[in-house]
mmCIF file of C-alpha atoms in Angstrom:
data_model
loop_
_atom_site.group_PDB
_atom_site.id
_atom_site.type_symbol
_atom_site.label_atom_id
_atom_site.label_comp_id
_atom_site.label_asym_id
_atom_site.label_seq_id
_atom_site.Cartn_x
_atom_site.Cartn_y
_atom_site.Cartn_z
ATOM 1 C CA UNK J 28 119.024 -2.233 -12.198
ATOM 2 C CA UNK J 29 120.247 -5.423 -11.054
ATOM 3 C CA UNK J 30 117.582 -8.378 -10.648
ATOM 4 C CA UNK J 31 118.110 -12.312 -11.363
ATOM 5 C CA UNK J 32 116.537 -11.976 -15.106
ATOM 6 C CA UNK J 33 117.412 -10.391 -17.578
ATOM 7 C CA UNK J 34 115.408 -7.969 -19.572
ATOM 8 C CA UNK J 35 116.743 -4.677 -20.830
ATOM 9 C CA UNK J 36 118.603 -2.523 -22.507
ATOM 10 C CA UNK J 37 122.380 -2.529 -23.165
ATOM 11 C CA UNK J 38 123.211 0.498 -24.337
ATOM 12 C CA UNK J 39 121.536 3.625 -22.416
ATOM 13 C CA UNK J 40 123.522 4.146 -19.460
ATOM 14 C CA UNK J 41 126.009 6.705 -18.205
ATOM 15 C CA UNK J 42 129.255 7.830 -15.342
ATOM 16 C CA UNK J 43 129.246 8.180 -12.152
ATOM 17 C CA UNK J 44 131.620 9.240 -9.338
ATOM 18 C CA UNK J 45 132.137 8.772 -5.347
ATOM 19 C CA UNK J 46 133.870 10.863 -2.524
ATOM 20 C CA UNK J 47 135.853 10.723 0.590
ATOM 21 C CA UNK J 48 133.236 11.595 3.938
ATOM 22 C CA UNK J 49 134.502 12.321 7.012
ATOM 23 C CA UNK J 50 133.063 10.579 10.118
ATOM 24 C CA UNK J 51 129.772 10.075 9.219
ATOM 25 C CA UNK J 52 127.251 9.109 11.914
ATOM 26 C CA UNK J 53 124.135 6.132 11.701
ATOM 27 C CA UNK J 54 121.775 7.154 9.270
ATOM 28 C CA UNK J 55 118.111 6.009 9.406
ATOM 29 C CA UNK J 56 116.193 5.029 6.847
ATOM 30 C CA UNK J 57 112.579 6.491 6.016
ATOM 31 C CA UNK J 58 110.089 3.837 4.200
ATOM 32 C CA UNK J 59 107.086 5.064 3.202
ATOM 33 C CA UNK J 60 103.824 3.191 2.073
ATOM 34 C CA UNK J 61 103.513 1.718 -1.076
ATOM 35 C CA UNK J 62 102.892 3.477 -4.622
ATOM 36 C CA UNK J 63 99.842 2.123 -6.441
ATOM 37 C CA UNK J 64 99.491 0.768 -9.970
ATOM 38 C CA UNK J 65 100.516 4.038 -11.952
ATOM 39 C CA UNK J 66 103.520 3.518 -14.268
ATOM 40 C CA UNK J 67 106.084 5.189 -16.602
ATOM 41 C CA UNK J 68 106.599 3.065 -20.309
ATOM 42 C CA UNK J 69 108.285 4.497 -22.607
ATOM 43 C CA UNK J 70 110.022 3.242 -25.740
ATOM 44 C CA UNK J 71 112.499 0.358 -25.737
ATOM 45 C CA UNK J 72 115.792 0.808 -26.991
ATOM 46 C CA UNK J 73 117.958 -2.440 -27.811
ATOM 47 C CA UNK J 74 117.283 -4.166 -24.698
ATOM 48 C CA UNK J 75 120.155 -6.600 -23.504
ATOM 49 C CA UNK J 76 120.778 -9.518 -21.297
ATOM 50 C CA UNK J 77 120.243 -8.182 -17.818
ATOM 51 C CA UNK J 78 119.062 -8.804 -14.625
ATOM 52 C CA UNK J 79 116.960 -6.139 -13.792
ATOM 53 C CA UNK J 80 116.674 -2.990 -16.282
ATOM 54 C CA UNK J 81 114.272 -2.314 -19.382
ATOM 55 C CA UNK J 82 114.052 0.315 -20.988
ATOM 56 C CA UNK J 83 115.281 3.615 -19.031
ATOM 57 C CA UNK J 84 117.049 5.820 -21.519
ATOM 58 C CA UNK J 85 120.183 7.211 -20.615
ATOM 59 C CA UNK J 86 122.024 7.860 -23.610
ATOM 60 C CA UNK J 87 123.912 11.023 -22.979
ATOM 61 C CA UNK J 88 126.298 9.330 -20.808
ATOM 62 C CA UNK J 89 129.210 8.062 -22.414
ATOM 63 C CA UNK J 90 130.599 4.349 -21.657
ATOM 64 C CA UNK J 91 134.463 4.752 -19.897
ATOM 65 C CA UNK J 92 137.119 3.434 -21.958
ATOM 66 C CA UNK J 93 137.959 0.719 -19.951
ATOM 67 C CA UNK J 94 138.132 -2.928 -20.664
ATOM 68 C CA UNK J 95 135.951 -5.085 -18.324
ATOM 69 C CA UNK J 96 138.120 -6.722 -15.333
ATOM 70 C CA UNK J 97 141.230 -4.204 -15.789
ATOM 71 C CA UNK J 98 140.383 -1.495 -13.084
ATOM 72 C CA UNK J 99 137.335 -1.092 -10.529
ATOM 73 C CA UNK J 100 136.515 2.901 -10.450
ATOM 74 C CA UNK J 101 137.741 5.264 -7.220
ATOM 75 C CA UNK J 102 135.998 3.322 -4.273
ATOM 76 C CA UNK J 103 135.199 6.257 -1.350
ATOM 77 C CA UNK J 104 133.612 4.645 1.277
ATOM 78 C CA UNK J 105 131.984 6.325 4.132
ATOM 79 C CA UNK J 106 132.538 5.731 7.822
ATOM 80 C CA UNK J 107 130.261 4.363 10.234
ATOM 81 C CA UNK J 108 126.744 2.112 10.450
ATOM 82 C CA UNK J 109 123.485 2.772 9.915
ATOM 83 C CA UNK J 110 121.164 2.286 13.153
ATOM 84 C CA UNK J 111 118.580 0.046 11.514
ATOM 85 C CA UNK J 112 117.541 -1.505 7.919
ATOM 86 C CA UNK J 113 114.215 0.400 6.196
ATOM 87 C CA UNK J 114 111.303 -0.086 8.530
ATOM 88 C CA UNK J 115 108.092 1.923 6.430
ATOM 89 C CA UNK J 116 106.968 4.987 8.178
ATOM 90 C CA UNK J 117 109.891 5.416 10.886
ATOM 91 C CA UNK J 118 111.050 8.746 11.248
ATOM 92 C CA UNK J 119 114.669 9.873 10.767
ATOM 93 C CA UNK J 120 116.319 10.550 14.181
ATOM 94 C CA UNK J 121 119.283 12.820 14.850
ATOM 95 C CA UNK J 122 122.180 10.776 14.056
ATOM 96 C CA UNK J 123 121.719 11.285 10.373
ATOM 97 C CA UNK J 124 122.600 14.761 10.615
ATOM 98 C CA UNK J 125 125.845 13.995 9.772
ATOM 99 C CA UNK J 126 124.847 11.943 6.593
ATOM 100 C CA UNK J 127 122.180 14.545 5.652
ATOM 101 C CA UNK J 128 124.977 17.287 5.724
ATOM 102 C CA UNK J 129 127.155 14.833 3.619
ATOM 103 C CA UNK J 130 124.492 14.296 0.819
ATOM 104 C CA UNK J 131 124.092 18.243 0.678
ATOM 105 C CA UNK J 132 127.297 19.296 0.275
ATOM 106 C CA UNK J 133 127.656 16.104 -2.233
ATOM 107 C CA UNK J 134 124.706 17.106 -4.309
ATOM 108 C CA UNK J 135 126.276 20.502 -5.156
ATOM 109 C CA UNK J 136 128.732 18.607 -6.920
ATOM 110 C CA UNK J 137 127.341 16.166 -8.732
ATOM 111 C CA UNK J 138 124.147 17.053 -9.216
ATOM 112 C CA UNK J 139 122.517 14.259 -7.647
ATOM 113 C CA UNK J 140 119.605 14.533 -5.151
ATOM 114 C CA UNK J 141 120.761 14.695 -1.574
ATOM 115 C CA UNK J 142 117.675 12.396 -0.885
ATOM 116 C CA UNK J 143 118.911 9.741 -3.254
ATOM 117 C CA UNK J 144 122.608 9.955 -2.037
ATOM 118 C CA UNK J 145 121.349 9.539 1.323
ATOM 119 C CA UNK J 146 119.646 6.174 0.396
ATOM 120 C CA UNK J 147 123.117 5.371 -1.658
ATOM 121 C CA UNK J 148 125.170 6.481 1.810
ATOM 122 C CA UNK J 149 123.242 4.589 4.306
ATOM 123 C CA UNK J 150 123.192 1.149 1.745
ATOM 124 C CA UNK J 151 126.894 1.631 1.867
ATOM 125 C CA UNK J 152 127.014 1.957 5.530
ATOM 126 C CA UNK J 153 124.372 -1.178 6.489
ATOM 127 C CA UNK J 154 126.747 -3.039 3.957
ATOM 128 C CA UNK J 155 129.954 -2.084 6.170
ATOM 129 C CA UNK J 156 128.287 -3.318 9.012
ATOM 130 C CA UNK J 157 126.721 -6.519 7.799
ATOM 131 C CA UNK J 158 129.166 -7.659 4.880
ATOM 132 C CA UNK J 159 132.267 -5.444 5.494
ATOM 133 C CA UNK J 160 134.206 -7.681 3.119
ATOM 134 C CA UNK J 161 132.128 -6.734 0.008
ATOM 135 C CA UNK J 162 133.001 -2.954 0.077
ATOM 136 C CA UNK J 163 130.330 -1.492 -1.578
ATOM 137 C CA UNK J 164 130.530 2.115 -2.633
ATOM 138 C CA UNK J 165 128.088 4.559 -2.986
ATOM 139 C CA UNK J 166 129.176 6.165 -5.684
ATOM 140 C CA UNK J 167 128.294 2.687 -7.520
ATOM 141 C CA UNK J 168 125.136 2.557 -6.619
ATOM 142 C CA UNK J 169 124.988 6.145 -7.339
ATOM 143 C CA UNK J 170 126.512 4.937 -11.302
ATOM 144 C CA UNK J 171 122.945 2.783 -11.206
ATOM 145 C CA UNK J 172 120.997 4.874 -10.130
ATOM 146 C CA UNK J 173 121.697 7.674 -12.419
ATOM 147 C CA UNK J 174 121.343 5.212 -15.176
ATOM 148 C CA UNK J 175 118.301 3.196 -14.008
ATOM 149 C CA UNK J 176 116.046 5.964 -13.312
ATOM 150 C CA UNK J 177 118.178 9.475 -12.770
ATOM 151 C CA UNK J 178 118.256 9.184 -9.346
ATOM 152 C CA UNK J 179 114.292 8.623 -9.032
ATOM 153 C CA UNK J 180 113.491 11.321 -11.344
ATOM 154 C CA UNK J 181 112.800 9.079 -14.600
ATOM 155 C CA UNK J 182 109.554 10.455 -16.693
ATOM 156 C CA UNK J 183 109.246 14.047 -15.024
ATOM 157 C CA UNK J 184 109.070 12.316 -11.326
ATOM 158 C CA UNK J 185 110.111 14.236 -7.996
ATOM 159 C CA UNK J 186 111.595 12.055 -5.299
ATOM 160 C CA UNK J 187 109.938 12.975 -1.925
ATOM 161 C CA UNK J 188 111.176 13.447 1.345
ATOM 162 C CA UNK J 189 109.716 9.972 2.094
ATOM 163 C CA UNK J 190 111.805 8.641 -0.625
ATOM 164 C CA UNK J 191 109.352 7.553 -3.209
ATOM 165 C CA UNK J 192 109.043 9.253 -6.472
ATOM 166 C CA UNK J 193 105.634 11.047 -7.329
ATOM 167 C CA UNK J 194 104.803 8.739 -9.888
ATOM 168 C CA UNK J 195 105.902 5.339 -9.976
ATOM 169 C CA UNK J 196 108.529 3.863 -11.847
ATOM 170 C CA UNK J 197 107.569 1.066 -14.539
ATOM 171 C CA UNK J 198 109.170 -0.417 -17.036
ATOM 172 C CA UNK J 199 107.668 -2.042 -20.433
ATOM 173 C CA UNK J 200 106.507 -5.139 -20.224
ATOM 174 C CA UNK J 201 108.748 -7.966 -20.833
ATOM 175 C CA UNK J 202 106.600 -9.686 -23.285
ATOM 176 C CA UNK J 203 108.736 -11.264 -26.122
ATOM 177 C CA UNK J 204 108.421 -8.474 -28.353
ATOM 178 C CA UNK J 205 111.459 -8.040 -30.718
ATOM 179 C CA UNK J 206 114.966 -7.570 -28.465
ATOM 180 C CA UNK J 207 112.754 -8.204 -25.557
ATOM 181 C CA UNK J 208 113.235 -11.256 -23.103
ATOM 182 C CA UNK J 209 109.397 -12.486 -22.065
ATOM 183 C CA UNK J 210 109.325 -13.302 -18.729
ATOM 184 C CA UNK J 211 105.501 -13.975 -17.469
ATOM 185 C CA UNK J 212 103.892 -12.383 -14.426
ATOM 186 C CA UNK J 213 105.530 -13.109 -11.350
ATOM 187 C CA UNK J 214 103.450 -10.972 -8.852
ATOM 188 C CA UNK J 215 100.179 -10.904 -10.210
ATOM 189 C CA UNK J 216 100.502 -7.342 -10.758
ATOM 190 C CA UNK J 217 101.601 -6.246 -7.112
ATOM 191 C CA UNK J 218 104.583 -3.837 -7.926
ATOM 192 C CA UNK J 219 104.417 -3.498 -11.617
ATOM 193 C CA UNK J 220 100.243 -3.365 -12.033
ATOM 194 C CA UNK J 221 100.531 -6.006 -14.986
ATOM 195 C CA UNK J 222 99.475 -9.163 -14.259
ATOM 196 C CA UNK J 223 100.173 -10.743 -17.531
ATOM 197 C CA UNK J 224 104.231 -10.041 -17.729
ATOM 198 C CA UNK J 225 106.664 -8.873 -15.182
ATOM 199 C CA UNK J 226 107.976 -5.255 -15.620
ATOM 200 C CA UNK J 227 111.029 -3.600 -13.885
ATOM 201 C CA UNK J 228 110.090 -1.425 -11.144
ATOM 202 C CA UNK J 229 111.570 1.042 -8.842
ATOM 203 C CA UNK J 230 114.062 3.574 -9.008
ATOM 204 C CA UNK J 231 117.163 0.554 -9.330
ATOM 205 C CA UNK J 232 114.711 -1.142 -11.542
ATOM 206 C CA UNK J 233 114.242 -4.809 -9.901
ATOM 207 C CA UNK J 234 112.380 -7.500 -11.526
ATOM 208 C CA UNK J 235 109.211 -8.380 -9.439
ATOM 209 C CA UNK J 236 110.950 -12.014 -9.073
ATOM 210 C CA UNK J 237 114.226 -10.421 -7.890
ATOM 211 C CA UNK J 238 112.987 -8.011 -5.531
ATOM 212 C CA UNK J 239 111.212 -11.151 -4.011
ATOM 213 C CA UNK J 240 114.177 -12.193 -3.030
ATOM 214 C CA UNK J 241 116.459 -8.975 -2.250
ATOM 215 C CA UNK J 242 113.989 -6.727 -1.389
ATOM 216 C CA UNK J 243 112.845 -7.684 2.353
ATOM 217 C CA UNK J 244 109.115 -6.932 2.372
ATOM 218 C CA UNK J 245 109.722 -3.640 1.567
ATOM 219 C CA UNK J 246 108.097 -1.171 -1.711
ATOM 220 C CA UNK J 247 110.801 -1.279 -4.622
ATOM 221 C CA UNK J 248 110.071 2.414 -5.556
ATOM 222 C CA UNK J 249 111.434 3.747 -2.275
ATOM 223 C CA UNK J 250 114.559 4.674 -2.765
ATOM 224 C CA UNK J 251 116.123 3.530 0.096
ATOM 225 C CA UNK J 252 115.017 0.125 0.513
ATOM 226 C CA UNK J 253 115.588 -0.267 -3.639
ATOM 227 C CA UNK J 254 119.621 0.761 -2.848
ATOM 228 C CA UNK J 255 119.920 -0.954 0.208
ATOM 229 C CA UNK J 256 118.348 -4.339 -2.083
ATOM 230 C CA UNK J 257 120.584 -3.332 -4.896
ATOM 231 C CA UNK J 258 123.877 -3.092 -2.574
ATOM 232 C CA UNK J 259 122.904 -6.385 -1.007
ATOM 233 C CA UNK J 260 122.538 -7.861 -4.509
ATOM 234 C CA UNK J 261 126.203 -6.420 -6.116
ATOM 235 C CA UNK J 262 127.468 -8.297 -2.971
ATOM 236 C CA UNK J 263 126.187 -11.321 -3.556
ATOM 237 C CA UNK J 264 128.499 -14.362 -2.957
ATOM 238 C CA UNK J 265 131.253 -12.811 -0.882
ATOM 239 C CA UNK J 266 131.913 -10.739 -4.116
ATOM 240 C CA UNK J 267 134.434 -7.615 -2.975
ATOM 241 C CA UNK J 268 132.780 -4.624 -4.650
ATOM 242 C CA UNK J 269 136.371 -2.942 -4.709
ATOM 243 C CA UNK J 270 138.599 -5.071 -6.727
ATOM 244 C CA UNK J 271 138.414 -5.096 -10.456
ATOM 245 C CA UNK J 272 136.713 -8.428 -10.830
ATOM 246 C CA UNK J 273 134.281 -8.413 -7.967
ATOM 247 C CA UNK J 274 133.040 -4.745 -9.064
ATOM 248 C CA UNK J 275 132.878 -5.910 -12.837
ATOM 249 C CA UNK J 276 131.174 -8.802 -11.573
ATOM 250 C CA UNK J 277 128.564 -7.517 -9.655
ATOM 251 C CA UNK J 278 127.857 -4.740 -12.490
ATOM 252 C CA UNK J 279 127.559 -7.514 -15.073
ATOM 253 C CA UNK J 280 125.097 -9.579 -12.493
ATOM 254 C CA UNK J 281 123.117 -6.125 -12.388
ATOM 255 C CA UNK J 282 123.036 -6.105 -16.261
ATOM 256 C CA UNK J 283 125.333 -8.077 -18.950
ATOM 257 C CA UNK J 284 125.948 -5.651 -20.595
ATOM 258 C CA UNK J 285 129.803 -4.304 -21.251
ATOM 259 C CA UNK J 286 128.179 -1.102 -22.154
ATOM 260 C CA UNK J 287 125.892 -0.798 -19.359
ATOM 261 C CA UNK J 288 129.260 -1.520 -16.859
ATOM 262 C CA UNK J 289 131.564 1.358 -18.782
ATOM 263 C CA UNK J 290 128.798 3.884 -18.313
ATOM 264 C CA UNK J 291 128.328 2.622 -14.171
ATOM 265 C CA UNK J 292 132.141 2.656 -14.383
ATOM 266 C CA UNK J 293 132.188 6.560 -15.538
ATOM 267 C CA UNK J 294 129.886 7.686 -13.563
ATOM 268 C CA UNK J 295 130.916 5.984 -10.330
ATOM 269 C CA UNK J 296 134.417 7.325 -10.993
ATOM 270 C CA UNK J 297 133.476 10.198 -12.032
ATOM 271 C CA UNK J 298 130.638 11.088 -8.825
ATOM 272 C CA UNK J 299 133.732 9.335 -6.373
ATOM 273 C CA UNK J 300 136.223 12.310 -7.652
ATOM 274 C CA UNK J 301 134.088 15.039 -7.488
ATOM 275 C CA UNK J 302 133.355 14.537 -3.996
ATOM 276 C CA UNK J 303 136.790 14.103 -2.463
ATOM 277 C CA UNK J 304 136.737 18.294 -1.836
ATOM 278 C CA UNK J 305 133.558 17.698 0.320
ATOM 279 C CA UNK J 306 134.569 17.673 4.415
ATOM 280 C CA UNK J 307 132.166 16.761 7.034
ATOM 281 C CA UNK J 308 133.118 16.753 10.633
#
């Protein structure tokens, strides 16, 4: 996911598509508490330049055939604005029934987790309201997501009610070894329980360093303060998250990779499609 180092891999990422929601109401946000030092590491693949990501496999997701620049992928926004940014513990209140319908209706058709496309709905929506210019989509945080972590399901995890996964979400360490950027501890060990090197963590996959900065206090393994961080990072710089440059420039902030964008690219376009059929009123 996107963070202001880069560290991981270029080529295992995959498509993603939005859809057209009717009037949606304020959605808020449940934070829960922090997850403690357990971690997923798997095997690194060829790690690229990138800003956030290690190692989170997603190679059965082909890359679009499009050339960076040339097209930004079907932008479906939602309507509305979410009450209030991720405060931990706060329960949901009514007016995210409309959003919670939304994300149900949305999951059957793109198989994503109705609790992870509310987090992507309600980043969208705080984005409207605070940076309407940028135009942020959920469907491309969606494309991240899926490729960061499978919508907070990376290892065998669950994501929870409360938005965290079961177990936490860790990347390797970014410790020089071959294809790997080494980027020393930033946190002492807060988020990614290594105190020697930083490690990507969450389910958008933020460096330590770059959740610092984007990530507002909050735990980067909930999923809706990591989106909310993620859509306030792609919009960085009064980019415009719906024209062909500012989307391909955001994605390439997130990670350098022209890979890693064609596979956010599919799946964005492809999760955007999909969910035109779905009507909520």
């Amino acid at each position: 996911m996107s963070t202001e180092e880069d560290a991981v891999d270029g080529t295992n990422r995959r498509r993603a598509v939005p859809a057209v929601l009717g009037r949606l109401l304020v959605v808020t946000v449940v934070l829960a508490a922090a997850v403690g030092g357990i971690w997923v590491t798997t095997a690194v693949t060829r790690p690229g330049p990138s800003e956030t990501t290690t190692e989170i496999p997603d190679l059965e997701n082909a890359a679009a055939p499009v050339a960076p620049g040339s097209v930004a992928p079907v932008n479906a926004t939602l309507e509305g604005a979410p009450q209030t940014q991720p405060q931990e513990q706060q329960p949901q209140s009514s007016g995210a029934d409309l959003l919670t319908r939304w994300a149900d209706k949305v999951a059957e058709v793109t198989g994503i987790p109705a609790r992870a496309l509310v987090a992507y709905g309600n980043a969208e929506l705080e984005l409207r309201a605070t940076q309407p210019k940028c135009r942020v989509s959920w469907a491309t945080l969606a494309g991240i997501g899926r490729i960061e972590s499978n919508h907070g399901r990376y290892g065998g995890a669950v994501l929870r009610d409360n938005g965290l996964p079961s177990k936490a979400i860790i990347g390797v360490p970014l410790d020089g070894s071959p294809g790997i950027r080494a980027i020393g501890d930033s946190d002492g060990g807060r988020f990614d329980g290594d105190p020697n090197y930083d490690r990507a963590v969450g389910p958008m996959q933020f460096l330590p360093s770059t959740w610092a900065k984007w990530g507002g206090g909050y735990n980067p393994q909930q999923i809706d303060a990591a989106a909310l961080a993620a859509a306030k990072y792609l919009c960085a710089g009064g980019r415009d998250m719906a024209a062909a440059g500012g989307w391909w420039s955001g994605i390439l902030s997130y990670n350098n990779s022209v890979d890693y964008g064609q596979k956010v690219f599919g799946l964005a376009d492809a999760y955007a499609k999909a969910a035109q059929v779905v009507k909520v009123s």
